[in-house]
Amino acid sequence: EACQLLDIHGRCAVISFHSLEDRIVKNTFKDLTTAPSALPKLPLLASQMEQASFSLVNKKPIVASGIEIENNHRAHSAKLRVIERIK
């Protein structure tokens, strides 16, 4: 729901600490960044097809560096994912 509140060029960042949380965020972001599919036999150009309203800022999650993990052991499981509204 947070992504639907964003203005154009607004970003939503989510930090997850468990693999199940990360999977939920990953799948939700994937659904939001995937364009709706058209029937394969329709004669449409790529420019005529509807585009997704969101894009991923980075494809892979941002994880803690080795130095951060040394200073804060709990950071080893943290993953940051960011999505941006493009239209």
Tab-separated table of N, CA and C in Angstrom:
chain	number	residue	atom	x	y	z
A	1	GLU	N	0.811	-1.193	0.000
A	1	GLU	CA	0.000	0.000	0.000
A	1	GLU	C	0.853	1.255	0.000
A	2	ALA	N	2.045	1.195	0.580
A	2	ALA	CA	2.909	2.378	0.659
A	2	ALA	C	3.308	2.858	-0.741
A	3	CYS	N	3.530	1.937	-1.651
A	3	CYS	CA	3.941	2.318	-3.008
A	3	CYS	C	2.846	3.085	-3.736
A	4	GLN	N	1.590	2.793	-3.458
A	4	GLN	CA	0.482	3.478	-4.122
A	4	GLN	C	0.362	4.928	-3.659
A	5	LEU	N	0.943	5.286	-2.528
A	5	LEU	CA	0.894	6.649	-2.015
A	5	LEU	C	1.987	7.543	-2.587
A	6	LEU	N	2.923	6.974	-3.332
A	6	LEU	CA	4.051	7.735	-3.848
A	6	LEU	C	3.642	8.654	-4.990
A	7	ASP	N	4.282	9.836	-5.045
A	7	ASP	CA	4.156	10.710	-6.202
A	7	ASP	C	5.117	10.216	-7.273
A	8	ILE	N	5.021	10.786	-8.473
A	8	ILE	CA	5.951	10.418	-9.541
A	8	ILE	C	7.371	10.766	-9.092
A	9	HIS	N	8.299	9.877	-9.340
A	9	HIS	CA	9.715	9.930	-8.941
A	9	HIS	C	9.902	9.756	-7.438
A	10	GLY	N	8.846	9.378	-6.729
A	10	GLY	CA	8.972	9.061	-5.310
A	10	GLY	C	9.540	7.660	-5.155
A	11	ARG	N	10.251	7.455	-4.074
A	11	ARG	CA	10.885	6.148	-3.837
A	11	ARG	C	10.402	5.547	-2.527
A	12	CYS	N	10.330	4.227	-2.523
A	12	CYS	CA	9.968	3.473	-1.332
A	12	CYS	C	11.115	2.509	-1.047
A	13	ALA	N	11.680	2.585	0.155
A	13	ALA	CA	12.781	1.716	0.551
A	13	ALA	C	12.302	0.814	1.681
A	14	VAL	N	12.633	-0.468	1.572
A	14	VAL	CA	12.221	-1.450	2.576
A	14	VAL	C	13.450	-2.239	3.021
A	15	ILE	N	13.649	-2.308	4.334
A	15	ILE	CA	14.721	-3.132	4.901
A	15	ILE	C	14.080	-4.381	5.484
A	16	SER	N	14.570	-5.544	5.075
A	16	SER	CA	14.074	-6.806	5.626
A	16	SER	C	15.211	-7.496	6.366
A	17	PHE	N	14.849	-8.228	7.402
A	17	PHE	CA	15.847	-8.901	8.229
A	17	PHE	C	15.733	-10.420	8.180
A	18	HIS	N	14.672	-10.947	7.588
A	18	HIS	CA	14.470	-12.385	7.499
A	18	HIS	C	14.176	-12.751	6.052
A	19	SER	N	14.501	-13.972	5.669
A	19	SER	CA	14.319	-14.390	4.280
A	19	SER	C	12.853	-14.385	3.862
A	20	LEU	N	11.945	-14.713	4.771
A	20	LEU	CA	10.523	-14.692	4.414
A	20	LEU	C	10.040	-13.272	4.169
A	21	GLU	N	10.503	-12.326	4.993
A	21	GLU	CA	10.168	-10.926	4.761
A	21	GLU	C	10.720	-10.465	3.416
A	22	ASP	N	11.968	-10.831	3.144
A	22	ASP	CA	12.604	-10.407	1.898
A	22	ASP	C	11.875	-10.977	0.688
A	23	ARG	N	11.416	-12.204	0.777
A	23	ARG	CA	10.684	-12.818	-0.331
A	23	ARG	C	9.385	-12.058	-0.614
A	24	ILE	N	8.690	-11.639	0.436
A	24	ILE	CA	7.451	-10.874	0.263
A	24	ILE	C	7.742	-9.551	-0.443
A	25	VAL	N	8.783	-8.849	0.009
A	25	VAL	CA	9.150	-7.570	-0.600
A	25	VAL	C	9.580	-7.782	-2.052
A	26	LYS	N	10.401	-8.784	-2.284
A	26	LYS	CA	10.895	-9.069	-3.635
A	26	LYS	C	9.737	-9.375	-4.586
A	27	ASN	N	8.816	-10.223	-4.175
A	27	ASN	CA	7.689	-10.580	-5.040
A	27	ASN	C	6.742	-9.405	-5.256
A	28	THR	N	6.520	-8.599	-4.229
A	28	THR	CA	5.665	-7.422	-4.376
A	28	THR	C	6.290	-6.428	-5.343
A	29	PHE	N	7.580	-6.162	-5.195
A	29	PHE	CA	8.264	-5.242	-6.106
A	29	PHE	C	8.280	-5.800	-7.529
A	30	LYS	N	8.427	-7.112	-7.667
A	30	LYS	CA	8.410	-7.722	-8.996
A	30	LYS	C	7.048	-7.532	-9.654
A	31	ASP	N	5.976	-7.735	-8.892
A	31	ASP	CA	4.635	-7.546	-9.432
A	31	ASP	C	4.399	-6.096	-9.853
A	32	LEU	N	4.901	-5.149	-9.069
A	32	LEU	CA	4.695	-3.737	-9.375
A	32	LEU	C	5.508	-3.274	-10.585
A	33	THR	N	6.652	-3.898	-10.839
A	33	THR	CA	7.513	-3.457	-11.941
A	33	THR	C	7.286	-4.228	-13.230
A	34	THR	N	6.400	-5.206	-13.206
A	34	THR	CA	6.102	-5.980	-14.401
A	34	THR	C	4.905	-5.353	-15.114
A	35	ALA	N	5.083	-5.086	-16.403
A	35	ALA	CA	4.001	-4.489	-17.187
A	35	ALA	C	2.897	-5.517	-17.404
A	36	PRO	N	1.655	-5.058	-17.452
A	36	PRO	CA	0.562	-5.988	-17.731
A	36	PRO	C	0.753	-6.598	-19.121
A	37	SER	N	0.508	-7.867	-19.237
A	37	SER	CA	0.731	-8.528	-20.518
A	37	SER	C	-0.512	-8.415	-21.397
A	38	ALA	N	-0.255	-8.304	-22.691
A	38	ALA	CA	-1.338	-8.267	-23.675
A	38	ALA	C	-1.427	-9.639	-24.322
A	39	LEU	N	-2.496	-9.863	-25.009
A	39	LEU	CA	-2.630	-11.129	-25.721
A	39	LEU	C	-1.535	-11.220	-26.775
A	40	PRO	N	-0.892	-12.373	-26.911
A	40	PRO	CA	0.252	-12.489	-27.817
A	40	PRO	C	-0.102	-12.267	-29.286
A	41	LYS	N	-1.340	-12.479	-29.671
A	41	LYS	CA	-1.701	-12.366	-31.094
A	41	LYS	C	-2.190	-10.970	-31.473
A	42	LEU	N	-2.248	-10.055	-30.511
A	42	LEU	CA	-2.657	-8.693	-30.831
A	42	LEU	C	-1.539	-7.972	-31.573
A	43	PRO	N	-1.871	-7.262	-32.650
A	43	PRO	CA	-0.828	-6.550	-33.407
A	43	PRO	C	-0.494	-5.208	-32.758
A	44	LEU	N	0.310	-5.239	-31.716
A	44	LEU	CA	0.692	-4.024	-31.009
A	44	LEU	C	2.195	-3.825	-31.075
A	45	LEU	N	2.604	-2.569	-31.224
A	45	LEU	CA	4.010	-2.224	-31.119
A	45	LEU	C	4.368	-2.081	-29.639
A	46	ALA	N	5.646	-2.132	-29.353
A	46	ALA	CA	6.092	-2.009	-27.966
A	46	ALA	C	5.672	-0.667	-27.379
A	47	SER	N	5.682	0.391	-28.198
A	47	SER	CA	5.298	1.716	-27.707
A	47	SER	C	3.803	1.815	-27.408
A	48	GLN	N	2.989	0.928	-27.971
A	48	GLN	CA	1.551	0.947	-27.752
A	48	GLN	C	1.129	0.130	-26.535
A	49	MET	N	2.020	-0.686	-26.028
A	49	MET	CA	1.693	-1.524	-24.873
A	49	MET	C	1.810	-0.712	-23.596
A	50	GLU	N	0.995	-1.052	-22.629
A	50	GLU	CA	1.015	-0.356	-21.347
A	50	GLU	C	2.298	-0.695	-20.595
A	51	GLN	N	2.909	0.334	-20.029
A	51	GLN	CA	4.150	0.159	-19.288
A	51	GLN	C	3.859	0.077	-17.794
A	52	ALA	N	4.788	-0.483	-17.051
A	52	ALA	CA	4.648	-0.585	-15.593
A	52	ALA	C	4.776	0.800	-14.967
A	53	SER	N	4.134	0.996	-13.831
A	53	SER	CA	4.155	2.291	-13.142
A	53	SER	C	5.377	2.462	-12.246
A	54	PHE	N	6.109	1.390	-11.987
A	54	PHE	CA	7.244	1.426	-11.074
A	54	PHE	C	8.474	0.825	-11.739
A	55	SER	N	9.649	1.196	-11.237
A	55	SER	CA	10.887	0.558	-11.681
A	55	SER	C	11.774	0.321	-10.460
A	56	LEU	N	12.582	-0.708	-10.541
A	56	LEU	CA	13.516	-1.009	-9.461
A	56	LEU	C	14.696	-0.050	-9.550
A	57	VAL	N	15.128	0.489	-8.428
A	57	VAL	CA	16.288	1.375	-8.411
A	57	VAL	C	17.559	0.545	-8.566
A	58	ASN	N	17.605	-0.621	-7.928
A	58	ASN	CA	18.734	-1.542	-8.069
A	58	ASN	C	18.173	-2.961	-8.174
A	59	LYS	N	18.743	-3.754	-9.048
A	59	LYS	CA	18.211	-5.097	-9.275
A	59	LYS	C	18.440	-6.023	-8.088
A	60	LYS	N	19.596	-5.935	-7.490
A	60	LYS	CA	19.918	-6.792	-6.346
A	60	LYS	C	19.785	-5.979	-5.059
A	61	PRO	N	19.474	-6.634	-3.960
A	61	PRO	CA	19.345	-5.886	-2.706
A	61	PRO	C	20.685	-5.353	-2.230
A	62	ILE	N	20.639	-4.255	-1.514
A	62	ILE	CA	21.841	-3.684	-0.920
A	62	ILE	C	22.032	-4.372	0.435
A	63	VAL	N	23.215	-4.916	0.637
A	63	VAL	CA	23.517	-5.620	1.887
A	63	VAL	C	24.661	-4.903	2.610
A	64	ALA	N	24.852	-5.216	3.869
A	64	ALA	CA	25.881	-4.577	4.689
A	64	ALA	C	27.277	-4.989	4.227
A	65	SER	N	28.201	-4.063	4.320
A	65	SER	CA	29.588	-4.355	3.972
A	65	SER	C	30.254	-5.134	5.105
A	66	GLY	N	31.425	-5.635	4.838
A	66	GLY	CA	32.164	-6.390	5.853
A	66	GLY	C	32.481	-5.560	7.078
A	67	ILE	N	32.815	-4.293	6.869
A	67	ILE	CA	33.134	-3.395	7.988
A	67	ILE	C	31.887	-3.161	8.838
A	68	GLU	N	30.747	-2.957	8.178
A	68	GLU	CA	29.498	-2.758	8.916
A	68	GLU	C	29.153	-3.993	9.744
A	69	ILE	N	29.366	-5.172	9.180
A	69	ILE	CA	29.056	-6.413	9.901
A	69	ILE	C	29.976	-6.581	11.104
A	70	GLU	N	31.248	-6.186	10.960
A	70	GLU	CA	32.169	-6.249	12.099
A	70	GLU	C	31.708	-5.332	13.226
A	71	ASN	N	31.233	-4.141	12.870
A	71	ASN	CA	30.778	-3.178	13.877
A	71	ASN	C	29.398	-3.510	14.423
A	72	ASN	N	28.552	-4.124	13.615
A	72	ASN	CA	27.175	-4.421	14.007
A	72	ASN	C	26.808	-5.796	13.457
A	73	HIS	N	26.977	-6.823	14.270
A	73	HIS	CA	26.764	-8.200	13.806
A	73	HIS	C	25.337	-8.437	13.319
A	74	ARG	N	24.364	-7.722	13.878
A	74	ARG	CA	22.964	-7.925	13.479
A	74	ARG	C	22.681	-7.456	12.054
A	75	ALA	N	23.597	-6.709	11.470
A	75	ALA	CA	23.391	-6.195	10.113
A	75	ALA	C	23.637	-7.260	9.044
A	76	HIS	N	24.129	-8.431	9.416
A	76	HIS	CA	24.482	-9.442	8.412
A	76	HIS	C	23.278	-9.943	7.627
A	77	SER	N	22.096	-9.892	8.196
A	77	SER	CA	20.926	-10.411	7.485
A	77	SER	C	20.069	-9.309	6.853
A	78	ALA	N	20.432	-8.053	7.051
A	78	ALA	CA	19.619	-6.943	6.538
A	78	ALA	C	19.786	-6.793	5.025
A	79	LYS	N	18.659	-6.599	4.343
A	79	LYS	CA	18.662	-6.356	2.896
A	79	LYS	C	17.775	-5.155	2.615
A	80	LEU	N	18.285	-4.250	1.798
A	80	LEU	CA	17.558	-3.040	1.439
A	80	LEU	C	17.147	-3.123	-0.022
A	81	ARG	N	15.855	-2.950	-0.280
A	81	ARG	CA	15.314	-2.929	-1.641
A	81	ARG	C	14.601	-1.605	-1.840
A	82	VAL	N	14.768	-1.013	-3.052
A	82	VAL	CA	14.206	0.304	-3.334
A	82	VAL	C	13.460	0.257	-4.662
A	83	ILE	N	12.269	0.889	-4.690
A	83	ILE	CA	11.452	0.957	-5.893
A	83	ILE	C	11.078	2.425	-6.118
A	84	GLU	N	10.919	2.819	-7.383
A	84	GLU	CA	10.588	4.205	-7.726
A	84	GLU	C	9.370	4.238	-8.634
A	85	ARG	N	8.467	5.185	-8.369
A	85	ARG	CA	7.287	5.372	-9.234
A	85	ARG	C	7.712	6.192	-10.445
A	86	ILE	N	7.433	5.693	-11.652
A	86	ILE	CA	7.847	6.401	-12.857
A	86	ILE	C	6.686	7.034	-13.603
A	87	LYS	N	5.460	6.633	-13.266
A	87	LYS	CA	4.303	7.308	-13.893
A	87	LYS	C	3.086	7.210	-13.025
